[in-house]
C-alpha cells in the first residue's frame, strides 16, 4: 500500500538491541520528528500475534487471521505534532521500511481495517489508539534480506476524535529466523498485483539437487486471491540459478512454474487463467540469494 510522502526529514534511531537475536545488522528506523513518545518497551515475548487481517466478530468473539511468534519485541507509541495526519504518520515509517527488501503481509486503510476499537483494545492494548475508523492505516511487513531473517514490523496510525494522531510501531525479532513463514493476506496479494504488476511467490522451498516443494498455506492464499478476482490472468515465471547449462536451467524453471500451476488448479483456479514460462538464469535482477524463484505476473 502506498500513500503520499510526508516530506519530513528523519532523526535516526537505531533499534540495535531489538535485533541482535535474529539479525546480524541493526534495522535503522527513525523516530517521527517532534513527536512525543507516549510508551516505549522492549521485552521477550512467547506468544506474539502477527495480525494478517482485520478483526471480525465470530459467534460473539473477535477473531483475526494470525501468525503466532516468539522473540524480542520493541514497541513505541507516538503522539504526532499538531496538524500532522494519520497518513503522514503511516507514510513516514512505511517509506523507511522500503529501504529494505520487504514483503507486505497485510495492509489496509480506513474502514477496510475494521473497527479502530479492536486494534486499540484487543490487539495493541493501547487506549490512545482508539480513534476514527475512517482515519486509520495498518501494515505488517517482513524484512526478507538474509541478515534480517525473522524480523517483522507492524505500523498502525489513527486520528482520534480530539484531532490527536497516534502511531504504533512494533518490531519483532522472531526466535524462528526462517524467512517467509508468515502467509500474505489474499486481498493484499491482489493489491500488490494490481499496483506493481507482479509479486514473488513466497512459498517455494528449493532443496538439494532438483528438489522443490510448495508450502500449502502460501498456495492457498494465492488461490484465494485469484478465486476472489476471477478477471485476473497471470503468468507464472520460473527462475533457476543453479550452476548448469542454460537449457537445463530453463527446463527446471519451467517445471517450477508448472508445479505451481498444478497446485493452484487443484485449489479451484481455472487453468486457462494461468500461463507458464521458464527463464532459467536469464533474469538475474531480483535474484538476491535465491537459487530459484517463481514470479507471479499480472497479464494486462
Coordinates of C-alpha atoms in Angstrom, one line a residue:
X1 CA 0.0 0.0 0.0
X2 CA 1.4 3.4 -1.0
X3 CA 0.3 6.8 0.3
X4 CA 1.6 10.3 -0.3
X5 CA 5.0 11.1 1.2
X6 CA 5.2 13.1 4.4
X7 CA 8.2 15.1 3.3
X8 CA 9.7 15.1 6.8
X9 CA 13.4 14.6 7.5
X10 CA 14.5 11.9 9.9
X11 CA 16.3 11.8 13.1
X12 CA 18.0 8.4 13.2
X13 CA 17.3 6.0 15.9
X14 CA 18.9 2.5 15.9
X15 CA 16.8 -0.4 17.2
X16 CA 20.0 -2.4 17.7
X17 CA 19.1 -4.2 20.8
X18 CA 15.8 -5.4 19.4
X19 CA 17.5 -7.2 16.5
X20 CA 20.6 -8.9 18.0
X21 CA 18.8 -12.2 18.4
X22 CA 17.6 -12.6 14.8
X23 CA 19.6 -10.1 12.7
X24 CA 23.3 -9.7 12.1
X25 CA 22.8 -6.0 11.2
X26 CA 20.7 -3.4 13.1
X27 CA 17.5 -2.3 11.4
X28 CA 17.5 1.5 11.2
X29 CA 14.2 3.3 11.8
X30 CA 13.8 6.9 12.6
X31 CA 11.7 8.5 15.3
X32 CA 9.0 10.8 13.9
X33 CA 10.4 14.4 14.3
X34 CA 9.0 16.3 17.2
X35 CA 6.6 13.5 18.1
X36 CA 6.1 12.6 21.8
X37 CA 6.9 9.0 22.7
X38 CA 3.9 8.1 24.9
X39 CA 5.0 4.5 25.6
X40 CA 8.2 2.5 24.8
X41 CA 9.1 -1.0 25.8
X42 CA 11.4 -3.8 24.9
X43 CA 10.9 -7.4 26.1
X44 CA 11.0 -11.0 25.2
X45 CA 7.5 -12.4 24.2
X46 CA 6.4 -16.0 23.8
X47 CA 3.0 -15.6 22.0
X48 CA 3.1 -12.5 19.8
X49 CA 0.1 -12.1 17.5
X50 CA 1.1 -11.0 14.0
X51 CA -2.3 -9.8 12.7
X52 CA -2.7 -10.8 9.0
X53 CA -6.2 -9.4 8.5
X54 CA -8.8 -7.2 10.2
X55 CA -10.7 -8.3 13.3
X56 CA -14.1 -9.8 12.7
X57 CA -16.7 -11.0 15.2
X58 CA -17.5 -14.7 15.0
X59 CA -20.1 -16.2 17.4
X60 CA -19.7 -13.2 19.6
X61 CA -15.9 -13.3 19.8
X62 CA -13.4 -11.2 17.9
X63 CA -11.2 -13.2 15.6
X64 CA -8.3 -12.4 13.3
X65 CA -6.1 -14.2 10.8
X66 CA -2.8 -14.5 12.6
X67 CA 0.6 -15.9 12.9
X68 CA 1.9 -16.7 16.5
X69 CA 5.6 -15.9 17.0
X70 CA 8.0 -15.5 19.9
X71 CA 11.1 -13.4 20.1
X72 CA 12.4 -9.9 21.1
X73 CA 9.7 -7.2 20.7
X74 CA 10.3 -3.5 20.7
X75 CA 7.2 -1.2 20.8
X76 CA 6.7 2.5 20.6
X77 CA 3.6 4.7 20.7
X78 CA 3.9 8.2 19.3
X79 CA 1.7 11.2 19.6
X80 CA 2.3 13.3 16.5
X81 CA 2.7 17.1 16.4
X82 CA -0.4 19.2 15.7
X83 CA -1.5 19.4 12.0
X84 CA 0.1 16.0 11.1
X85 CA -2.3 13.4 9.8
X86 CA -2.6 9.7 10.3
X87 CA -1.5 9.2 6.7
X88 CA 1.7 11.3 7.4
X89 CA 2.5 9.0 10.4
X90 CA 2.0 5.8 8.4
X91 CA 3.9 7.1 5.4
X92 CA 6.9 8.2 7.5
X93 CA 7.6 4.7 8.7
X94 CA 6.5 2.9 5.6
X95 CA 8.9 4.8 3.4
X96 CA 11.8 4.0 5.7
X97 CA 10.9 0.3 5.5
X98 CA 11.1 0.5 1.7
X99 CA 14.9 0.9 2.1
X100 CA 15.0 -2.9 2.9
X101 CA 13.8 -5.9 0.9
X102 CA 10.3 -6.0 2.0
X103 CA 7.2 -8.3 1.8
X104 CA 3.8 -6.9 2.6
X105 CA 1.8 -9.4 4.6
X106 CA -1.3 -7.3 5.2
X107 CA -2.2 -3.6 4.6
X108 CA -5.4 -1.7 5.0
X109 CA -6.7 1.8 5.4
X110 CA -9.9 3.5 6.6
X111 CA -12.9 1.3 7.2
X112 CA -11.4 -1.8 5.5
X113 CA -9.3 -2.1 8.6
X114 CA -12.4 -2.8 10.6
X115 CA -13.1 -1.1 14.0
X116 CA -10.4 1.0 15.5
X117 CA -11.5 -0.2 18.9
X118 CA -10.3 -3.7 18.1
X119 CA -6.8 -2.5 17.3
X120 CA -6.6 -0.3 20.3
X121 CA -8.1 -2.5 23.0
X122 CA -7.8 -6.1 21.7
X123 CA -4.7 -6.2 19.6
X124 CA -2.3 -3.5 20.9
X125 CA -3.7 -2.8 24.3
X126 CA -3.1 0.9 24.0
X127 CA -6.1 3.1 24.7
X128 CA -4.7 6.1 22.9
X129 CA -5.0 4.2 19.6
X130 CA -8.8 4.2 19.7
X131 CA -9.8 6.6 17.0
X132 CA -11.9 7.2 14.0
X133 CA -12.5 4.1 11.7
X134 CA -12.3 6.3 8.6
X135 CA -8.9 7.7 9.6
X136 CA -6.7 4.6 10.3
X137 CA -3.9 2.8 8.5
X138 CA -2.3 -0.6 9.2
X139 CA 0.5 -2.5 7.7
X140 CA 2.5 -5.6 8.7
X141 CA 5.7 -6.4 6.9
X142 CA 8.5 -9.0 6.8
X143 CA 12.1 -7.9 6.1
X144 CA 13.3 -10.5 3.7
X145 CA 17.1 -9.9 3.4
X146 CA 19.0 -12.9 4.9
X147 CA 20.7 -10.7 7.6
X148 CA 17.2 -9.8 8.9
X149 CA 15.6 -13.2 8.8
X150 CA 12.7 -13.4 11.2
X151 CA 12.2 -9.6 11.6
X152 CA 8.6 -8.3 11.3
X153 CA 7.4 -4.7 11.5
X154 CA 3.9 -3.5 12.3
X155 CA 2.7 0.1 11.8
X156 CA -0.7 1.4 12.8
X157 CA -1.7 5.1 12.7
X158 CA -5.1 6.7 13.6
X159 CA -6.7 10.0 14.2
X160 CA -8.7 10.4 17.4
X161 CA -11.9 12.4 17.8
X162 CA -9.9 15.1 19.6
X163 CA -7.8 15.5 16.5
X164 CA -4.7 13.9 18.0
X165 CA -2.8 11.4 15.9
X166 CA -1.1 8.4 17.3
X167 CA 1.2 5.8 15.7
X168 CA 2.1 2.4 17.0
X169 CA 5.4 0.9 15.8
X170 CA 6.3 -2.7 16.7
X171 CA 9.4 -4.6 15.6
X172 CA 9.7 -8.3 16.4
X173 CA 12.9 -10.3 16.0
X174 CA 11.5 -13.8 15.9
X175 CA 13.2 -16.7 17.5
X176 CA 12.3 -18.7 14.4
X177 CA 14.7 -17.0 12.0
X178 CA 13.1 -18.7 8.9
X179 CA 12.1 -16.3 6.1
X180 CA 8.6 -16.4 4.5
X181 CA 7.0 -18.3 7.4
X182 CA 4.0 -15.9 7.5
X183 CA 1.4 -16.1 4.8
X184 CA 0.3 -12.9 2.9
X185 CA -3.3 -11.9 3.2
X186 CA -5.1 -12.8 -0.1
X187 CA -6.6 -9.3 -0.5
X188 CA -3.1 -7.7 0.0
X189 CA -1.8 -10.1 -2.7
X190 CA -4.4 -8.7 -5.1
X191 CA -3.4 -5.1 -4.2
X192 CA 0.2 -5.9 -4.9
X193 CA -0.6 -7.5 -8.3
X194 CA -2.8 -4.5 -9.3
X195 CA -0.3 -1.9 -8.1
X196 CA 3.1 -3.4 -9.0
X197 CA 2.1 -5.9 -11.8
X198 CA 3.8 -8.8 -10.1
X199 CA 4.7 -10.5 -6.8
X200 CA 7.2 -13.2 -5.9
X201 CA 5.6 -16.4 -4.7
X202 CA 6.9 -16.8 -1.2
X203 CA 6.0 -20.5 -0.7
X204 CA 8.7 -22.1 -2.8
X205 CA 11.3 -24.2 -1.0
X206 CA 14.3 -25.2 -3.0
X207 CA 16.3 -28.1 -1.7
X208 CA 19.4 -30.0 -2.8
X209 CA 19.7 -31.2 -6.4
X210 CA 16.5 -30.6 -8.3
X211 CA 14.1 -31.0 -5.3
X212 CA 11.3 -28.4 -5.0
X213 CA 8.4 -28.1 -2.7
X214 CA 5.5 -25.6 -2.3
X215 CA 4.2 -24.6 1.1
X216 CA 0.4 -25.4 1.0
X217 CA -0.6 -22.2 3.0
X218 CA 1.1 -19.9 0.5
X219 CA -0.5 -21.8 -2.4
X220 CA -3.9 -21.5 -0.7
X221 CA -3.5 -17.7 -0.1
X222 CA -2.7 -17.1 -3.8
X223 CA -5.5 -19.3 -4.9
X224 CA -8.0 -17.5 -2.7
X225 CA -6.8 -14.2 -4.2
X226 CA -7.4 -15.5 -7.7
X227 CA -10.8 -17.0 -6.9
X228 CA -11.9 -13.7 -5.4
X229 CA -10.8 -11.8 -8.5
X230 CA -11.9 -14.1 -11.5
X231 CA -10.9 -11.4 -14.1
X232 CA -7.2 -11.7 -13.3
X233 CA -4.9 -13.6 -15.6
X234 CA -1.4 -14.5 -14.5
X235 CA 1.9 -15.6 -15.9
X236 CA 3.9 -17.9 -13.6
X237 CA 7.5 -17.3 -14.5
X238 CA 10.1 -19.7 -13.1
X239 CA 13.8 -18.9 -12.5
X240 CA 16.7 -21.2 -11.8
X241 CA 20.2 -20.0 -11.0
X242 CA 22.0 -23.4 -10.4
X243 CA 25.5 -23.6 -12.0
X244 CA 24.4 -25.7 -15.0
X245 CA 23.8 -25.2 -18.8
X246 CA 21.1 -22.6 -19.7
X247 CA 19.0 -25.3 -21.3
X248 CA 18.9 -27.3 -18.1
X249 CA 18.1 -24.1 -16.1
X250 CA 15.2 -23.3 -18.3
X251 CA 13.8 -26.8 -18.2
X252 CA 13.9 -26.8 -14.4
X253 CA 12.5 -23.3 -14.0
X254 CA 9.6 -24.2 -16.3
X255 CA 8.9 -27.2 -14.1
X256 CA 8.7 -24.9 -11.1
X257 CA 6.1 -22.8 -12.8
X258 CA 4.1 -25.8 -13.9
X259 CA 4.2 -27.2 -10.4
X260 CA 2.7 -24.0 -9.0
X261 CA 0.1 -24.0 -11.8
X262 CA -1.0 -27.6 -10.9
X263 CA -1.2 -26.7 -7.2
X264 CA -3.4 -23.6 -8.0
X265 CA -5.7 -25.6 -10.3
X266 CA -6.1 -28.1 -7.5
X267 CA -7.3 -25.2 -5.3
X268 CA -10.0 -24.3 -7.8
X269 CA -8.3 -21.8 -10.1
X270 CA -9.2 -22.1 -13.8
X271 CA -6.1 -23.3 -15.6
X272 CA -7.0 -21.1 -18.6
X273 CA -6.1 -18.1 -16.5
X274 CA -2.5 -19.3 -16.0
X275 CA 0.4 -19.2 -18.4
X276 CA 3.8 -20.7 -17.5
X277 CA 7.3 -19.7 -18.6
X278 CA 10.8 -20.9 -17.7
X279 CA 13.5 -18.2 -17.8
X280 CA 16.3 -20.2 -16.3
X281 CA 19.0 -17.8 -15.2
X282 CA 18.2 -15.1 -17.8
X283 CA 16.7 -12.7 -15.4
X284 CA 19.3 -12.1 -12.7
X285 CA 17.7 -8.9 -11.4
X286 CA 15.8 -9.7 -8.3
X287 CA 17.7 -12.9 -7.7
X288 CA 19.1 -11.9 -4.3
X289 CA 20.4 -15.0 -2.6
X290 CA 17.7 -17.3 -4.1
X291 CA 18.7 -20.4 -6.0
X292 CA 15.2 -20.4 -7.6
X293 CA 12.0 -18.5 -7.6
X294 CA 8.6 -18.1 -9.3
X295 CA 7.3 -14.7 -10.2
X296 CA 3.6 -14.2 -10.4
X297 CA 3.0 -11.6 -13.1
X298 CA -0.3 -9.9 -13.9
X299 CA -1.2 -10.2 -17.6
X300 CA -2.8 -7.0 -18.8

